[in-house]
């Protein structure tokens, strides 16, 4: 039988538990043991490992009790006032042989009734590590939290007088090992802080799949608000400042790289505040991103939609766009309503003439605009997806005829901008989550269908993600400490890597991955493949005391019964090749052998062959 107390002290290094603090002991009497629980002076939590069939007497009466049963460990916590008694392993012990609990007044506790009547919002601790403490030697407590005593002496070293025969009443000694103590302290009298309970995370392998994307070229025009409000911190809940502009720069970089996964891309960038200008005219993704990242805003600047759209019309006409069978897409990104230009007597909204001119540009067949996205960032723009803000709607669909295709997108949390923009790319994307069990593969471990990863001690976070390709140029790995505003890249490497807060994006040899460290969610945009292709990523989680996935490793870190392979888990994404065989071959199935038709490589294939 073990008893251990966890001191709630700001400084435990100098706190020594003496026998004189203990007002109760474990008694063996008659046919079955009776545990009398009392609380050491200055403490309010006591942990008692439970033995099947015993009776436990609480240090308080049965009136007004609250209780909680731990879901995973079976510990029963019973609370009265500010004192909590944690009965470790109660559920298993009670199942083996009924455990009786009585109050200090001797009245029995109806555990089921107390559990049912307890307010679920009350915070009651149920987790606890192994109770422990050195048994010590002699009644002076030298070397231990409790000292065994001679039955002829005072009971438990208290001031009681008169002896008891050893056959009638014995003091049960406390278990010697105690993980709550600092092992560097020879006399084992100093409590360590935040000692873990011995539970480590478990990660299960995941799998997902989807079709390849067909090859297509895209012209992208970005019209970006660089007014003063774009300097505001995108997430005040984390340390450091990452402005809305910085979030937009990273999100647009990822958007352009993802388009590049699907084919050739040309980009033009218009920026606007009180005025507007063409920051970059039709060129490559790399050069456009460099121009976007070089933007410096005026913190006092206002917002002028009229100037933005007029400049965009002119910028589109500049030479350098891709021609032929190409998609033409416009992204208008702003975090506020217009405060300059337009109808100055009516909220600076676009005038009827300005809307007509913009609508004529969008619907001009020679411009070939396929889709317009008006994107509102933050909560300064009114409206909702069902009832869009008037000014954003004027940008996306000035005459309300839904030509060309248009969307008004709201991104209330700027940190969601990246995933929102990726979602606009037409084609196949593969989405999922590595933590919630939605993609658990049951391959390579003994996970059950839909089984989610398990947390360890305390807050558990994804601390690593890596991709290892046959082409070393694509190899990349990232890490996160669970609290910092930004994920870190571990070393140089990877292609087109973008880090935006806790979101990372990078190219693979068969597509582009966007991964969220804080949630485990991901979006993979596949490229084209010549055959079904697997793309493999590896991730791992870490808990509050530094344990990582150790299931089945024999390390002793994990008592959750996990059956995963140690060291994190793999996410395997399968890209399906959707090419159909030549029609003449289908019609000639009676021919046992044939020579596949050949064609000259296109520009991309030729470039790939030259690079290899």
Coordinates of C-alpha atoms in Angstrom, one line a residue:
X1 CA 0.0 0.0 0.0
X2 CA 1.4 3.3 -1.1
X3 CA 0.8 6.9 0.0
X4 CA 2.3 10.0 -1.6
X5 CA 1.5 13.6 -1.3
X6 CA 2.1 16.2 -4.0
X7 CA 2.9 19.6 -2.5
X8 CA 1.5 22.7 -4.1
X9 CA 4.4 25.0 -3.3
X10 CA 6.0 27.7 -5.4
X11 CA 9.4 26.5 -4.2
X12 CA 9.6 22.8 -3.3
X13 CA 13.3 22.5 -3.2
X14 CA 13.5 23.3 0.5
X15 CA 10.2 21.5 1.5
X16 CA 10.9 18.3 3.6
X17 CA 8.1 16.0 4.6
X18 CA 8.5 15.0 8.3
X19 CA 6.7 12.3 10.2
X20 CA 5.2 15.0 12.4
X21 CA 3.2 16.3 9.5
X22 CA 1.4 13.0 9.1
X23 CA -1.9 12.7 11.0
X24 CA -2.9 9.3 9.7
X25 CA -1.4 5.9 8.9
X26 CA -2.3 2.7 7.1
X27 CA -3.7 0.1 9.4
X28 CA -4.0 -3.6 9.2
X29 CA -6.8 -4.9 11.4
X30 CA -8.8 -8.1 11.4
X31 CA -9.5 -9.9 8.1
X32 CA -9.2 -7.0 5.7
X33 CA -7.1 -3.8 5.6
X34 CA -8.6 -0.4 6.5
X35 CA -6.9 2.7 5.0
X36 CA -7.3 5.8 7.1
X37 CA -6.4 8.8 4.9
X38 CA -5.5 12.1 6.4
X39 CA -3.7 15.0 4.8
X40 CA -0.1 16.2 5.7
X41 CA 0.0 19.7 7.0
X42 CA 0.1 22.4 4.3
X43 CA -1.0 20.0 1.6
X44 CA -4.4 19.5 -0.1
X45 CA -3.8 16.5 -2.4
X46 CA -3.1 12.9 -1.3
X47 CA -2.7 9.9 -3.7
X48 CA -3.5 6.4 -2.5
X49 CA -2.8 3.3 -4.7
X50 CA -5.9 1.1 -4.1
X51 CA -5.8 -2.7 -3.4
X52 CA -8.8 -4.9 -4.3
X53 CA -11.2 -5.5 -1.4
X54 CA -9.9 -2.9 1.0
X55 CA -11.8 -0.2 2.9
X56 CA -10.7 3.4 2.6
X57 CA -11.6 6.0 5.3
X58 CA -11.5 9.5 3.9
X59 CA -10.2 12.5 5.9
X60 CA -13.5 14.3 5.6
X61 CA -17.2 13.4 6.1
X62 CA -19.5 12.3 3.3
X63 CA -21.5 15.5 2.9
X64 CA -21.0 17.7 -0.2
X65 CA -18.5 15.5 -2.0
X66 CA -17.5 15.8 -5.7
X67 CA -15.9 13.0 -7.7
X68 CA -14.4 12.3 -11.1
X69 CA -13.2 9.0 -12.5
X70 CA -10.3 9.1 -14.9
X71 CA -11.1 7.8 -18.4
X72 CA -7.8 6.3 -19.1
X73 CA -6.1 5.5 -15.8
X74 CA -9.2 4.5 -13.7
X75 CA -8.2 6.8 -10.9
X76 CA -11.0 8.0 -8.7
X77 CA -10.6 11.6 -7.3
X78 CA -12.9 12.6 -4.4
X79 CA -13.0 16.2 -3.4
X80 CA -14.3 18.0 -0.3
X81 CA -13.7 21.7 -0.2
X82 CA -10.1 22.3 -1.3
X83 CA -8.9 18.8 -0.3
X84 CA -8.7 16.0 -3.0
X85 CA -7.9 12.3 -2.4
X86 CA -6.9 10.5 -5.6
X87 CA -7.5 6.7 -5.4
X88 CA -5.0 5.3 -8.0
X89 CA -6.2 2.3 -9.9
X90 CA -9.6 2.3 -8.2
X91 CA -11.6 1.0 -11.2
X92 CA -9.4 -2.1 -11.7
X93 CA -9.2 -2.8 -8.0
X94 CA -12.9 -2.4 -7.5
X95 CA -13.6 -4.7 -10.4
X96 CA -11.4 -7.4 -8.9
X97 CA -13.0 -7.1 -5.4
X98 CA -15.3 -4.4 -4.2
X99 CA -13.5 -1.4 -2.5
X100 CA -15.5 0.2 0.2
X101 CA -15.1 4.0 0.8
X102 CA -16.3 5.6 4.0
X103 CA -16.2 9.1 5.4
X104 CA -14.4 10.3 8.5
X105 CA -17.7 9.8 10.3
X106 CA -17.9 6.2 9.2
X107 CA -20.7 6.7 6.8
X108 CA -20.3 4.8 3.4
X109 CA -19.8 6.8 0.2
X110 CA -22.1 5.9 -2.7
X111 CA -19.5 6.4 -5.5
X112 CA -21.9 6.1 -8.4
X113 CA -24.3 8.7 -6.9
X114 CA -21.5 11.2 -6.2
X115 CA -20.1 10.8 -9.7
X116 CA -23.6 11.4 -11.2
X117 CA -24.2 14.5 -9.1
X118 CA -20.9 16.2 -9.7
X119 CA -20.9 19.2 -11.9
X120 CA -18.9 18.2 -15.1
X121 CA -17.4 21.7 -15.2
X122 CA -15.6 21.4 -11.9
X123 CA -11.9 20.8 -12.4
X124 CA -10.9 17.7 -10.4
X125 CA -7.5 16.2 -10.9
X126 CA -7.6 12.4 -11.5
X127 CA -4.1 11.8 -13.0
X128 CA -1.3 10.7 -10.7
X129 CA 2.0 8.8 -11.0
X130 CA 3.1 6.0 -8.8
X131 CA 2.9 6.8 -5.1
X132 CA 6.2 6.5 -3.5
X133 CA 8.7 7.4 -0.8
X134 CA 11.6 5.9 1.0
X135 CA 10.6 3.8 4.0
X136 CA 13.4 5.1 6.1
X137 CA 14.9 3.6 9.1
X138 CA 13.9 4.2 12.7
X139 CA 11.2 6.3 14.4
X140 CA 13.2 9.5 13.7
X141 CA 12.3 9.4 10.0
X142 CA 15.9 9.4 8.9
X143 CA 15.9 8.8 5.2
X144 CA 12.2 8.6 4.5
X145 CA 8.9 10.4 4.4
X146 CA 7.4 7.8 6.8
X147 CA 9.3 5.8 9.4
X148 CA 8.3 2.3 10.5
X149 CA 7.8 2.1 14.3
X150 CA 7.9 -0.5 17.0
X151 CA 4.3 -1.5 17.8
X152 CA 5.2 -0.9 21.5
X153 CA 5.9 2.8 20.7
X154 CA 3.5 5.6 20.0
X155 CA 1.5 4.9 16.9
X156 CA 3.2 6.3 13.8
X157 CA 5.6 8.4 16.0
X158 CA 2.7 10.6 17.2
X159 CA 2.3 11.5 20.8
X160 CA 0.1 8.6 21.6
X161 CA 1.1 6.5 24.5
X162 CA 0.6 2.8 25.3
X163 CA 1.7 0.0 23.1
X164 CA -0.2 -2.4 20.9
X165 CA 0.8 -6.0 20.3
X166 CA 2.3 -6.6 16.8
X167 CA -0.3 -9.3 16.2
X168 CA -3.1 -6.8 16.8
X169 CA -2.1 -3.7 14.9
X170 CA 0.8 -3.1 12.5
X171 CA 2.0 -0.1 10.6
X172 CA 2.4 -0.8 6.9
X173 CA 5.6 0.7 5.5
X174 CA 5.5 2.9 2.4
X175 CA 7.0 1.8 -1.0
X176 CA 10.6 2.9 -1.4
X177 CA 10.8 4.1 -5.0
X178 CA 9.4 7.5 -5.7
X179 CA 9.6 9.1 -9.2
X180 CA 8.3 12.3 -7.7
X181 CA 11.6 12.9 -6.0
X182 CA 14.8 14.2 -7.5
X183 CA 17.0 11.2 -8.0
X184 CA 20.1 13.4 -7.5
X185 CA 19.0 14.1 -3.9
X186 CA 20.5 11.3 -1.8
X187 CA 18.2 11.7 1.1
X188 CA 15.1 11.7 -1.2
X189 CA 13.4 14.5 0.8
X190 CA 13.0 17.1 -2.0
X191 CA 10.1 17.0 -4.3
X192 CA 10.8 17.5 -8.0
X193 CA 8.6 19.8 -10.1
X194 CA 6.1 18.7 -12.8
X195 CA 7.1 15.0 -12.6
X196 CA 5.5 13.1 -15.5
X197 CA 3.0 10.3 -15.0
X198 CA 4.9 8.0 -17.5
X199 CA 2.6 8.3 -20.4
X200 CA 4.1 8.9 -23.9
X201 CA 2.4 9.9 -27.1
X202 CA 1.3 7.3 -29.7
X203 CA 1.4 8.0 -33.4
X204 CA -0.4 5.8 -35.9
X205 CA 0.4 5.5 -39.7
X206 CA -2.0 7.3 -42.0
X207 CA -2.9 7.0 -45.7
X208 CA -4.8 9.1 -48.2
X209 CA -5.2 9.1 -52.0
X210 CA -6.5 11.1 -54.9
X211 CA -6.3 11.6 -58.7
X212 CA -3.4 13.4 -60.4
X213 CA -4.0 16.9 -61.9
X214 CA -3.9 17.5 -65.5
X215 CA -1.4 20.0 -66.9
X216 CA -2.6 23.6 -67.4
X217 CA -1.1 27.0 -67.7
X218 CA -2.3 30.0 -65.7
X219 CA -2.1 33.8 -65.7
X220 CA -2.5 35.2 -62.2
X221 CA -3.2 38.8 -61.3
X222 CA -2.8 39.8 -57.7
X223 CA -4.3 43.1 -56.5
X224 CA -3.0 43.6 -52.9
X225 CA -4.0 46.1 -50.2
X226 CA -0.9 47.7 -48.6
X227 CA -2.7 50.3 -46.6
X228 CA -1.7 51.0 -43.0
X229 CA -4.0 48.5 -41.4
X230 CA -2.1 45.7 -43.0
X231 CA 0.7 46.2 -40.5
X232 CA -1.5 45.0 -37.6
X233 CA -0.5 41.8 -35.8
X234 CA -2.3 38.8 -37.4
X235 CA -2.4 36.9 -34.1
X236 CA -2.0 38.7 -30.8
X237 CA -2.3 35.5 -28.9
X238 CA 1.3 34.4 -29.6
X239 CA 4.5 36.2 -28.8
X240 CA 6.0 38.4 -31.5
X241 CA 4.4 40.3 -34.3
X242 CA 3.5 38.8 -37.7
X243 CA 1.6 41.4 -39.6
X244 CA -1.3 40.8 -41.9
X245 CA 0.9 41.9 -44.8
X246 CA 3.5 39.2 -43.8
X247 CA 0.8 36.6 -43.6
X248 CA -0.5 37.7 -47.0
X249 CA 3.0 37.6 -48.5
X250 CA 3.5 34.0 -47.4
X251 CA 0.1 32.9 -48.4
X252 CA 0.4 34.4 -51.9
X253 CA 3.9 32.8 -52.3
X254 CA 2.4 29.4 -51.5
X255 CA -0.5 30.0 -53.8
X256 CA 1.8 30.8 -56.8
X257 CA 4.1 27.9 -56.1
X258 CA 1.0 25.6 -56.0
X259 CA -0.2 26.9 -59.4
X260 CA 3.3 26.2 -60.6
X261 CA 2.8 22.5 -59.7
X262 CA 0.1 22.3 -62.3
X263 CA 1.9 24.1 -65.3
X264 CA 3.5 27.3 -66.5
X265 CA 2.5 30.5 -64.6
X266 CA 2.8 34.2 -65.3
X267 CA 2.1 36.8 -62.6
X268 CA 1.4 40.5 -62.4
X269 CA 1.1 42.3 -59.0
X270 CA -0.8 45.6 -58.3
X271 CA -0.5 47.2 -54.9
X272 CA -2.8 49.9 -53.6
X273 CA -3.3 52.2 -50.6
X274 CA -4.3 55.9 -51.3
X275 CA -3.0 55.3 -54.8
X276 CA -2.1 52.2 -56.8
X277 CA 0.8 51.0 -58.9
X278 CA 2.0 47.9 -60.8
X279 CA 4.6 46.4 -58.5
X280 CA 5.5 43.6 -60.9
X281 CA 4.4 43.1 -64.5
X282 CA 3.9 39.7 -66.1
X283 CA 6.8 37.4 -65.2
X284 CA 7.8 34.3 -63.5
X285 CA 6.6 33.0 -60.1
X286 CA 10.0 33.4 -58.5
X287 CA 10.3 37.1 -59.6
X288 CA 6.8 37.9 -58.6
X289 CA 7.3 36.4 -55.1
X290 CA 10.5 38.5 -54.8
X291 CA 8.5 41.6 -55.7
X292 CA 5.7 40.7 -53.2
X293 CA 8.2 40.1 -50.4
X294 CA 9.9 43.5 -51.1
X295 CA 6.7 45.4 -50.4
X296 CA 7.0 48.0 -47.6
X297 CA 3.7 49.7 -46.6
X298 CA 3.0 53.2 -45.3
X299 CA 1.5 52.7 -41.8
X300 CA -0.6 55.9 -42.3
X301 CA -2.0 55.1 -45.7
X302 CA -5.7 54.8 -46.5
X303 CA -7.5 52.4 -48.8
X304 CA -8.6 53.2 -52.4
X305 CA -10.5 50.6 -54.3
X306 CA -11.1 52.9 -57.3
X307 CA -7.4 53.3 -57.9
X308 CA -6.7 49.6 -57.4
X309 CA -9.2 48.5 -60.1
X310 CA -8.2 51.2 -62.6
X311 CA -4.6 50.2 -62.3
X312 CA -5.4 46.5 -62.5
X313 CA -7.2 47.1 -65.9
X314 CA -4.1 48.7 -67.3
X315 CA -1.7 46.2 -65.8
X316 CA -3.6 43.3 -67.4
X317 CA -3.0 44.8 -70.9
X318 CA 0.8 44.8 -70.5
X319 CA 2.7 42.2 -72.6
X320 CA 4.1 39.0 -71.1
X321 CA 1.1 36.9 -70.4
X322 CA 0.8 33.3 -71.5
X323 CA -1.5 32.8 -74.4
X324 CA -3.5 29.9 -75.9
X325 CA -5.3 27.4 -73.7
X326 CA -4.7 29.2 -70.4
X327 CA -6.6 30.0 -67.2
X328 CA -6.9 33.6 -66.3
X329 CA -7.5 34.4 -62.6
X330 CA -7.7 37.6 -60.5
X331 CA -7.2 37.8 -56.7
X332 CA -8.2 41.0 -54.9
X333 CA -7.0 40.9 -51.3
X334 CA -7.9 43.6 -48.7
X335 CA -8.4 43.9 -45.0
X336 CA -10.7 47.0 -45.0
X337 CA -13.4 49.0 -46.6
X338 CA -12.4 51.8 -49.0
X339 CA -11.6 55.0 -47.2
X340 CA -10.5 57.1 -50.2
X341 CA -11.6 57.5 -53.8
X342 CA -14.9 56.3 -55.2
X343 CA -18.0 58.2 -54.2
X344 CA -16.5 60.5 -51.5
X345 CA -20.0 61.6 -50.4
X346 CA -21.2 58.0 -50.0
X347 CA -18.7 56.0 -48.1
X348 CA -16.0 55.9 -50.8
X349 CA -17.9 53.1 -52.6
X350 CA -17.3 52.6 -56.3
X351 CA -19.5 54.9 -58.4
X352 CA -21.8 53.4 -61.0
X353 CA -19.4 54.5 -63.8
X354 CA -16.4 52.9 -62.0
X355 CA -18.3 49.6 -61.6
X356 CA -19.4 49.7 -65.2
X357 CA -15.8 50.1 -66.4
X358 CA -14.5 47.3 -64.2
X359 CA -17.4 45.0 -65.3
X360 CA -16.5 45.7 -69.0
X361 CA -12.9 44.7 -68.3
X362 CA -13.9 41.5 -66.6
X363 CA -16.4 40.5 -69.3
X364 CA -14.3 41.5 -72.3
X365 CA -13.7 38.2 -74.3
X366 CA -10.3 39.4 -75.3
X367 CA -9.2 39.4 -71.7
X368 CA -10.5 35.9 -71.1
X369 CA -10.9 36.4 -67.3
X370 CA -12.1 33.0 -65.9
X371 CA -12.5 33.7 -62.2
X372 CA -12.4 36.7 -59.8
X373 CA -11.8 36.2 -56.1
X374 CA -12.4 39.1 -53.7
X375 CA -10.8 38.2 -50.4
X376 CA -11.5 40.0 -47.1
X377 CA -8.9 39.5 -44.3
X378 CA -9.7 40.1 -40.6
X379 CA -12.9 41.3 -39.0
X380 CA -12.9 44.9 -40.2
X381 CA -14.9 44.1 -43.3
X382 CA -18.6 43.6 -42.8
X383 CA -20.8 41.0 -44.3
X384 CA -20.7 37.3 -44.5
X385 CA -20.3 34.6 -47.2
X386 CA -24.1 34.5 -47.5
X387 CA -24.5 38.3 -47.5
X388 CA -21.2 39.7 -48.8
X389 CA -19.9 43.2 -48.1
X390 CA -21.0 45.6 -50.8
X391 CA -17.5 46.7 -51.7
X392 CA -16.1 43.2 -52.1
X393 CA -19.1 42.2 -54.1
X394 CA -18.6 45.2 -56.4
X395 CA -15.1 43.9 -57.1
X396 CA -16.1 40.3 -57.7
X397 CA -19.4 40.8 -59.5
X398 CA -20.0 44.5 -60.3
X399 CA -23.2 44.0 -62.2
X400 CA -24.4 41.0 -60.2
X401 CA -24.7 38.8 -63.3
X402 CA -22.1 36.2 -62.0
X403 CA -20.0 36.6 -65.2
X404 CA -17.2 35.7 -65.0
X405 CA -17.2 33.2 -62.2
X406 CA -16.7 34.9 -58.9
X407 CA -16.4 34.4 -55.2
X408 CA -16.2 36.7 -52.1
X409 CA -14.1 34.9 -49.5
X410 CA -13.9 35.9 -45.8
X411 CA -10.8 35.0 -43.8
X412 CA -11.6 36.2 -40.3
X413 CA -8.4 34.7 -38.9
X414 CA -5.6 36.0 -41.1
X415 CA -3.6 32.8 -40.3
X416 CA -6.2 30.9 -42.4
X417 CA -5.5 32.9 -45.5
X418 CA -3.0 30.3 -46.9
X419 CA -5.3 27.4 -46.8
X420 CA -8.2 29.5 -48.1
X421 CA -6.3 30.6 -51.2
X422 CA -5.1 27.0 -51.9
X423 CA -8.7 26.0 -51.8
X424 CA -9.4 28.3 -54.8
X425 CA -7.2 26.3 -57.2
X426 CA -9.4 24.3 -59.4
X427 CA -8.4 20.7 -59.7
X428 CA -7.8 17.8 -57.4
X429 CA -6.5 18.3 -53.9
X430 CA -6.1 15.7 -51.2
X431 CA -6.9 16.9 -47.6
X432 CA -6.9 15.2 -44.2
X433 CA -5.5 15.2 -40.7
X434 CA -2.8 13.1 -39.2
X435 CA -4.0 13.3 -35.7
X436 CA -7.7 12.8 -35.6
X437 CA -7.9 9.2 -36.9
X438 CA -9.7 10.2 -40.1
X439 CA -6.8 8.8 -42.2
X440 CA -5.5 6.0 -40.0
X441 CA -4.2 3.4 -42.4
X442 CA -3.9 0.2 -40.1
X443 CA -0.7 -0.5 -42.1
X444 CA 2.5 -1.1 -40.3
X445 CA 0.9 -1.0 -36.8
X446 CA -2.2 -2.5 -35.0
X447 CA -4.4 0.6 -35.1
X448 CA -8.1 0.1 -35.3
X449 CA -10.2 1.9 -37.9
X450 CA -10.5 5.6 -37.2
X451 CA -8.1 5.4 -34.2
X452 CA -6.7 8.8 -33.4
X453 CA -3.2 9.4 -32.1
X454 CA -2.9 9.5 -28.3
X455 CA -1.5 12.4 -26.3
X456 CA 1.1 11.9 -23.6
X457 CA 1.6 13.9 -20.4
X458 CA 0.1 17.3 -20.6
X459 CA -0.1 19.4 -23.8
X460 CA 1.1 17.3 -26.8
X461 CA 2.2 18.9 -30.1
X462 CA 3.6 17.9 -33.5
X463 CA 7.3 18.6 -33.1
X464 CA 8.6 17.2 -36.4
X465 CA 7.6 16.8 -40.1
X466 CA 9.9 15.6 -42.8
X467 CA 9.9 14.5 -46.5
X468 CA 12.7 12.3 -47.9
X469 CA 12.7 12.0 -51.7
X470 CA 14.7 9.9 -54.1
X471 CA 15.9 13.3 -55.4
X472 CA 17.9 14.8 -52.5
X473 CA 17.0 18.3 -53.7
X474 CA 13.5 17.9 -52.3
X475 CA 14.5 16.6 -48.9
X476 CA 13.3 18.8 -46.1
X477 CA 12.4 18.7 -42.4
X478 CA 10.8 21.1 -39.9
X479 CA 10.5 21.3 -36.2
X480 CA 8.2 23.2 -33.7
X481 CA 8.4 23.5 -29.9
X482 CA 4.7 23.7 -29.4
X483 CA 4.6 27.4 -28.3
X484 CA 6.6 29.6 -30.7
X485 CA 4.8 31.7 -33.3
X486 CA 6.8 30.1 -36.1
X487 CA 7.8 26.6 -37.2
X488 CA 11.6 26.3 -38.0
X489 CA 13.2 24.5 -41.0
X490 CA 15.9 22.2 -39.6
X491 CA 18.5 22.8 -42.3
X492 CA 19.0 24.1 -45.8
X493 CA 17.1 22.1 -48.4
X494 CA 13.8 21.6 -50.0
X495 CA 12.3 23.4 -53.0
X496 CA 10.0 26.4 -52.8
X497 CA 9.7 26.2 -49.0
X498 CA 7.3 28.7 -47.4
X499 CA 6.8 29.0 -43.7
X500 CA 3.9 31.1 -42.4
X501 CA 3.5 30.9 -38.7
X502 CA 2.8 27.3 -37.9
X503 CA 2.0 26.4 -41.5
X504 CA 4.7 25.0 -43.8
X505 CA 4.5 24.5 -47.6
X506 CA 7.0 22.8 -49.9
X507 CA 7.3 21.0 -53.2
X508 CA 7.7 17.3 -53.5
X509 CA 8.7 15.4 -56.6
X510 CA 5.0 14.7 -57.3
X511 CA 3.1 17.7 -55.9
X512 CA 3.0 20.3 -53.2
X513 CA 2.3 19.9 -49.5
X514 CA 0.8 22.4 -47.1
X515 CA 0.9 21.2 -43.5
X516 CA -0.4 22.8 -40.2
X517 CA 1.7 21.9 -37.2
X518 CA -0.8 23.3 -34.7
X519 CA -3.7 21.1 -36.0
X520 CA -2.3 18.2 -38.0
X521 CA -4.4 19.2 -41.0
X522 CA -2.9 19.1 -44.5
X523 CA -3.6 19.9 -48.2
X524 CA -1.7 18.1 -50.9
X525 CA -1.9 19.3 -54.5
X526 CA -0.8 16.5 -56.8
X527 CA 1.0 17.1 -60.0
X528 CA 0.9 14.7 -63.0
X529 CA 2.2 11.2 -62.6
X530 CA 3.0 8.5 -65.2
X531 CA 1.8 5.7 -62.8
X532 CA 0.2 5.4 -59.4
X533 CA 2.8 7.0 -57.1
X534 CA 3.2 7.1 -53.3
X535 CA 4.5 10.3 -51.6
X536 CA 5.6 9.6 -48.0
X537 CA 5.9 12.1 -45.1
X538 CA 7.0 11.4 -41.6
X539 CA 5.7 13.2 -38.4
X540 CA 6.0 12.8 -34.7
X541 CA 4.4 14.3 -31.5
X542 CA 6.0 15.3 -28.2
X543 CA 4.4 15.8 -24.8
X544 CA 4.9 18.3 -22.1
X545 CA 7.8 16.4 -20.4
X546 CA 9.6 15.7 -23.7
X547 CA 8.4 12.1 -24.4
X548 CA 7.9 11.1 -28.0
X549 CA 6.2 8.1 -29.6
X550 CA 7.6 5.0 -27.8
X551 CA 4.9 2.4 -28.2
X552 CA 6.1 -1.2 -28.1
X553 CA 9.7 0.0 -27.6
X554 CA 10.1 -1.6 -24.2
X555 CA 11.3 1.8 -22.9
X556 CA 8.6 1.8 -20.1
X557 CA 7.5 5.3 -21.1
X558 CA 4.1 4.2 -22.3
X559 CA 1.4 2.7 -20.3
X560 CA -1.4 3.3 -22.7
X561 CA -1.3 -0.1 -24.3
X562 CA -0.3 1.4 -27.6
X563 CA 0.7 -0.9 -30.5
X564 CA 2.2 1.6 -33.0
X565 CA 5.8 1.4 -34.3
X566 CA 8.1 3.7 -32.2
X567 CA 9.4 6.9 -33.5
X568 CA 6.4 8.7 -35.0
X569 CA 4.3 7.7 -38.0
X570 CA 4.2 8.0 -41.8
X571 CA 1.6 9.7 -43.9
X572 CA 1.4 7.9 -47.3
X573 CA -0.4 9.8 -50.1
X574 CA -1.1 7.8 -53.2
X575 CA -1.6 9.7 -56.5
X576 CA -3.6 7.8 -59.0
X577 CA -2.6 8.0 -62.7
X578 CA -5.8 8.7 -64.7
X579 CA -4.4 8.3 -68.2
X580 CA -6.5 6.1 -70.5
X581 CA -4.9 3.8 -73.0
X582 CA -5.0 4.7 -76.7
X583 CA -8.4 3.9 -78.2
X584 CA -6.8 1.7 -81.0
X585 CA -5.1 -0.4 -78.3
X586 CA -8.4 -0.9 -76.5
X587 CA -10.0 -2.1 -79.7
X588 CA -7.1 -4.5 -80.4
X589 CA -7.2 -6.5 -77.1
X590 CA -6.7 -9.7 -79.1
X591 CA -3.2 -8.7 -80.0
X592 CA -0.9 -10.2 -77.4
X593 CA 1.9 -7.6 -77.9
X594 CA 2.0 -4.1 -79.1
X595 CA 4.2 -1.1 -79.3
X596 CA 2.9 1.9 -77.4
X597 CA 2.3 5.0 -79.4
X598 CA 5.0 7.7 -78.9
X599 CA 5.0 11.4 -79.1
X600 CA 7.5 14.1 -78.9
X601 CA 8.0 15.6 -75.4
X602 CA 6.5 18.9 -74.6
X603 CA 8.4 21.8 -73.1
X604 CA 8.1 20.6 -69.5
X605 CA 9.0 17.0 -70.3
X606 CA 12.0 18.2 -72.4
X607 CA 13.2 20.4 -69.5
X608 CA 12.8 17.5 -67.1
X609 CA 14.8 15.2 -69.4
X610 CA 17.5 17.8 -69.8
X611 CA 17.8 18.4 -66.0
X612 CA 18.2 14.6 -65.4

